PDB file of C-alpha atoms in Angstrom:
ATOM      1  CA  MET B 155      35.236  17.780  21.233  1.00 40.00           C
ATOM      2  CA  LYS B 156      34.236  15.166  21.868  1.00 46.00           C
ATOM      3  CA  GLU B 157      30.404  15.870  23.137  1.00 49.00           C
ATOM      4  CA  TYR B 158      30.047  17.564  19.525  1.00 38.00           C
ATOM      5  CA  LEU B 159      31.382  14.628  17.612  1.00 36.00           C
ATOM      6  CA  GLN B 160      28.599  12.560  19.711  1.00 45.00           C
ATOM      7  CA  ALA B 161      26.306  15.210  19.026  1.00 44.00           C
ATOM      8  CA  THR B 162      26.860  15.158  15.609  1.00 40.00           C
ATOM      9  CA  LEU B 163      27.376  11.053  14.928  1.00 44.00           C
ATOM     10  CA  ASN B 164      23.544  11.215  16.666  1.00 45.00           C
ATOM     11  CA  VAL B 165      21.847  13.559  14.381  1.00 39.00           C
ATOM     12  CA  ASP B 166      23.512  12.059  11.800  1.00 43.00           C
ATOM     13  CA  ALA B 167      21.980   8.109  12.690  1.00 43.00           C
ATOM     14  CA  LEU B 168      18.772   9.829  13.596  1.00 37.00           C
ATOM     15  CA  ALA B 169      18.167  11.168  10.323  1.00 40.00           C
ATOM     16  CA  SER B 170      19.961   8.587   8.785  1.00 45.00           C
ATOM     17  CA  LYS B 171      17.107   6.652  10.283  1.00 47.00           C
ATOM     18  CA  ALA B 172      14.307   8.648   9.197  1.00 47.00           C
ATOM     19  CA  ALA B 173      14.969   8.447   5.709  1.00 51.00           C
ATOM     20  CA  ILE B 174      14.668   5.256   5.822  1.00 55.00           C
ATOM     21  CA  TYR B 175      11.196   5.071   7.605  1.00 71.00           C
ATOM     22  CA  THR B 176      10.406   7.699   4.625  1.00 81.00           C
ATOM     23  CA  PRO B 177       8.537   7.000   1.828  1.00 85.00           C
ATOM     24  CA  ASN B 178      10.152   7.147  -1.312  1.00 81.00           C
ATOM     25  CA  VAL B 179       8.803   7.323  -4.253  1.00 81.00           C
ATOM     26  CA  ILE B 180      10.371   5.828  -7.631  1.00 79.00           C
ATOM     27  CA  ALA B 181       9.874   7.175 -11.272  1.00 82.00           C
ATOM     28  CA  GLY B 182       9.220   4.767 -13.513  1.00 79.00           C
ATOM     29  CA  PRO B 183       8.536   4.316 -17.132  1.00 79.00           C
ATOM     30  CA  GLN B 184       4.758   2.327 -16.379  1.00 79.00           C
ATOM     31  CA  GLY B 185       4.243   4.293 -13.161  1.00 79.00           C
ATOM     32  CA  PRO B 186       5.383   4.864 -10.177  1.00 81.00           C
ATOM     33  CA  GLY B 187       7.226   2.843  -7.841  1.00 80.00           C
ATOM     34  CA  LEU B 188       7.458   2.664  -3.893  1.00 86.00           C
ATOM     35  CA  MET B 189      10.308   1.771  -1.411  1.00 82.00           C
ATOM     36  CA  PHE B 190       8.982   2.292   2.131  1.00 84.00           C
ATOM     37  CA  ARG B 191      11.593   1.011   5.420  1.00 84.00           C
ATOM     38  CA  GLY B 192      14.183  -0.014   3.096  1.00 82.00           C
ATOM     39  CA  VAL B 193      11.496  -2.633   1.399  1.00 82.00           C
ATOM     40  CA  THR B 194      10.503  -1.951  -2.521  1.00 81.00           C
ATOM     41  CA  ILE B 195       6.495  -2.181  -2.167  1.00 80.00           C
ATOM     42  CA  HIS B 196       6.165  -1.278  -5.695  1.00 80.00           C
ATOM     43  CA  SER B 197       8.663  -1.842  -8.536  1.00 81.00           C
ATOM     44  CA  ALA B 198       9.361   1.410 -10.750  1.00 82.00           C
ATOM     45  CA  ASP B 199      10.070  -0.712 -13.767  1.00 84.00           C
ATOM     46  CA  ASP B 200       5.641  -1.657 -14.539  1.00 88.00           C
ATOM     47  CA  PRO B 201       4.199  -1.606 -10.928  1.00 88.00           C
ATOM     48  CA  LEU B 202       1.007  -3.006 -12.230  1.00 88.00           C
ATOM     49  CA  SER B 203       2.429  -5.719 -14.012  1.00 89.00           C
ATOM     50  CA  GLU B 204       3.969  -6.542 -11.605  1.00 89.00           C
ATOM     51  CA  ALA B 205       0.602  -6.301  -9.386  1.00 90.00           C
ATOM     52  CA  ARG B 206      -0.970  -8.285 -11.521  1.00 91.00           C
ATOM     53  CA  ASN B 207       1.400 -11.522 -11.408  1.00 90.00           C
ATOM     54  CA  TRP B 208       1.641 -11.440  -7.783  1.00 88.00           C
ATOM     55  CA  LEU B 209      -2.480 -11.463  -8.066  1.00 88.00           C
ATOM     56  CA  GLY B 210      -2.694 -13.883 -10.904  1.00 88.00           C
ATOM     57  CA  GLN B 211      -0.134 -16.151  -8.133  1.00 86.00           C
ATOM     58  CA  ALA B 212      -2.358 -15.573  -4.962  1.00 83.00           C
ATOM     59  CA  LEU B 213      -5.512 -16.384  -6.847  1.00 82.00           C
ATOM     60  CA  SER B 214      -3.861 -19.492  -8.489  1.00 77.00           C
ATOM     61  CA  LYS B 215      -3.578 -21.338  -5.019  1.00 67.00           C
ATOM     62  CA  ARG B 216      -6.873 -21.220  -4.568  1.00 66.00           C
ATOM     63  CA  SER B 217      -9.868 -22.142  -6.944  1.00 62.00           C
ATOM     64  CA  ARG B 218     -10.669 -19.407  -9.133  1.00 59.00           C
ATOM     65  CA  GLN B 219     -13.828 -17.946  -8.304  1.00 60.00           C
ATOM     66  CA  LYS B 220     -16.427 -18.107 -11.081  1.00 64.00           C
ATOM     67  CA  THR B 221     -18.529 -15.176  -9.453  1.00 70.00           C
ATOM     68  CA  GLN B 222     -17.391 -12.315  -8.190  1.00 76.00           C
ATOM     69  CA  PRO B 223     -16.823 -12.131  -4.596  1.00 84.00           C
ATOM     70  CA  PRO B 224     -18.164  -9.274  -2.639  1.00 88.00           C
ATOM     71  CA  LEU B 225     -15.401  -7.779  -0.585  1.00 91.00           C
ATOM     72  CA  ALA B 226     -11.930  -7.319  -0.527  1.00 91.00           C
ATOM     73  CA  LEU B 227      -9.620  -6.623   2.484  1.00 92.00           C
ATOM     74  CA  ILE B 228      -6.303  -5.497   2.166  1.00 91.00           C
ATOM     75  CA  PHE B 229      -3.606  -4.247   5.017  1.00 92.00           C
ATOM     76  CA  GLY B 230      -1.999  -2.240   3.665  1.00 90.00           C
ATOM     77  CA  LEU B 231      -2.085   0.485   0.755  1.00 88.00           C
ATOM     78  CA  GLY B 232       1.385   1.758  -0.749  1.00 87.00           C
ATOM     79  CA  LEU B 233       0.201   3.685  -4.073  1.00 88.00           C
ATOM     80  CA  GLY B 234      -2.572   1.056  -4.736  1.00 89.00           C
ATOM     81  CA  TRP B 235      -1.058  -0.486  -7.653  1.00 88.00           C
ATOM     82  CA  HIS B 236      -2.305  -4.105  -6.184  1.00 90.00           C
ATOM     83  CA  ILE B 237      -5.625  -2.798  -5.361  1.00 91.00           C
ATOM     84  CA  ARG B 238      -6.254  -1.547  -9.273  1.00 90.00           C
ATOM     85  CA  ALA B 239      -5.319  -5.488 -10.051  1.00 91.00           C
ATOM     86  CA  ILE B 240      -7.797  -6.651  -8.129  1.00 91.00           C
ATOM     87  CA  LYS B 241     -10.617  -3.960  -9.376  1.00 90.00           C
ATOM     88  CA  GLU B 242      -9.373  -5.024 -13.356  1.00 89.00           C
ATOM     89  CA  ILE B 243     -10.660  -9.057 -12.565  1.00 87.00           C
ATOM     90  CA  PHE B 244     -13.378  -8.197  -9.600  1.00 89.00           C
ATOM     91  CA  PRO B 245     -14.583  -4.422 -11.231  1.00 88.00           C
ATOM     92  CA  ALA B 246     -17.880  -4.411  -8.671  1.00 88.00           C
ATOM     93  CA  ILE B 247     -16.232  -5.872  -5.581  1.00 90.00           C
ATOM     94  CA  ARG B 248     -15.784  -3.338  -2.664  1.00 92.00           C
ATOM     95  CA  VAL B 249     -12.347  -2.609  -1.481  1.00 93.00           C
ATOM     96  CA  CYS B 250     -11.705  -1.624   1.682  1.00 94.00           C
ATOM     97  CA  VAL B 251      -8.451  -0.680   2.887  1.00 93.00           C
ATOM     98  CA  PHE B 252      -6.638  -0.878   6.216  1.00 94.00           C
ATOM     99  CA  GLU B 253      -3.205   1.278   5.788  1.00 90.00           C
ATOM    100  CA  PRO B 254      -1.442   1.838   9.615  1.00 91.00           C
ATOM    101  CA  ASP B 255       0.820   3.770   8.423  1.00 90.00           C
ATOM    102  CA  ARG B 256      -0.562   7.739   7.675  1.00 90.00           C
ATOM    103  CA  SER B 257       3.158   8.824   5.377  1.00 89.00           C
ATOM    104  CA  LEU B 258       1.681   5.969   3.491  1.00 87.00           C
ATOM    105  CA  PHE B 259      -1.740   7.404   3.151  1.00 88.00           C
ATOM    106  CA  ASP B 260      -0.605  10.268   2.515  1.00 88.00           C
ATOM    107  CA  VAL B 261       1.758   9.310  -0.127  1.00 87.00           C
ATOM    108  CA  TYR B 262      -1.354   7.390  -2.041  1.00 85.00           C
ATOM    109  CA  SER B 263      -3.072  10.159  -2.225  1.00 83.00           C
ATOM    110  CA  LYS B 264      -0.900  12.259  -3.692  1.00 84.00           C
ATOM    111  CA  TYR B 265       0.366  10.037  -6.526  1.00 79.00           C
ATOM    112  CA  ASN B 266      -3.253   8.585  -6.527  1.00 77.00           C
ATOM    113  CA  VAL B 267      -1.848   5.969  -9.722  1.00 73.00           C
ATOM    114  CA  LEU B 268      -5.515   3.868  -9.575  1.00 72.00           C
ATOM    115  CA  ALA B 269      -8.240   6.183 -11.276  1.00 69.00           C
ATOM    116  CA  LEU B 270     -11.151   4.236 -10.334  1.00 68.00           C
ATOM    117  CA  GLU B 271     -14.872   4.385 -10.689  1.00 69.00           C
ATOM    118  CA  GLN B 272     -14.871   3.540  -7.083  1.00 73.00           C
ATOM    119  CA  GLU B 273     -12.375   4.086  -4.831  1.00 82.00           C
ATOM    120  CA  PRO B 274     -11.419   1.684  -2.552  1.00 89.00           C
ATOM    121  CA  GLU B 275     -12.849   2.534   1.322  1.00 91.00           C
ATOM    122  CA  ILE B 276      -9.199   2.816   3.162  1.00 91.00           C
ATOM    123  CA  PHE B 277      -9.152   3.271   6.788  1.00 94.00           C
ATOM    124  CA  THR B 278      -6.242   4.215   9.439  1.00 91.00           C
ATOM    125  CA  ASP B 279      -7.764   3.895  12.252  1.00 92.00           C
ATOM    126  CA  ILE B 280      -7.322  -0.210  12.966  1.00 92.00           C
ATOM    127  CA  THR B 281     -10.872   0.803  15.332  1.00 93.00           C
ATOM    128  CA  ALA B 282     -12.813   1.475  12.901  1.00 94.00           C
ATOM    129  CA  PHE B 283     -11.620  -1.046  10.029  1.00 92.00           C
ATOM    130  CA  GLU B 284     -12.299  -3.855  12.783  1.00 92.00           C
ATOM    131  CA  GLU B 285     -16.074  -2.171  13.496  1.00 94.00           C
ATOM    132  CA  MET B 286     -16.178  -2.491   9.806  1.00 91.00           C
ATOM    133  CA  VAL B 287     -14.780  -6.139   9.144  1.00 91.00           C
ATOM    134  CA  SER B 288     -17.722  -6.627  12.063  1.00 92.00           C
ATOM    135  CA  ALA B 289     -20.532  -5.435  10.678  1.00 91.00           C
ATOM    136  CA  GLU B 290     -19.509  -7.741   7.586  1.00 83.00           C
ATOM    137  CA  ILE B 291     -19.185 -10.440   8.878  1.00 77.00           C
TER     138      ILE B 291
END
């Protein structure tokens, strides 16, 4: 009986950990949100406004550029709301994203919230991403 209980507890613990590491898409009034590893990546309330606010804060810490930068290197794909916000301000910018977790790439592909004319270049292999960055600089 003790072995059975121990095995059951271990299975429950593993199932609990697996749920934390599985991307969780949350329906929202303005588009889907995303939780991953217990962290909210995109709010389900208004993920695009949240991304716009984040970008505005990031750009306000730097002087606003008069010309569009040619390239944005981004770590982390999520559902792509931050990419959409970047493309709104810099429509012709080339966006390259490194997403180390294949499950997040799969969720992004399924929900595709971007609806952009030019999709970002997405890398799930660090070597390919490093080669692209090295070629750019």
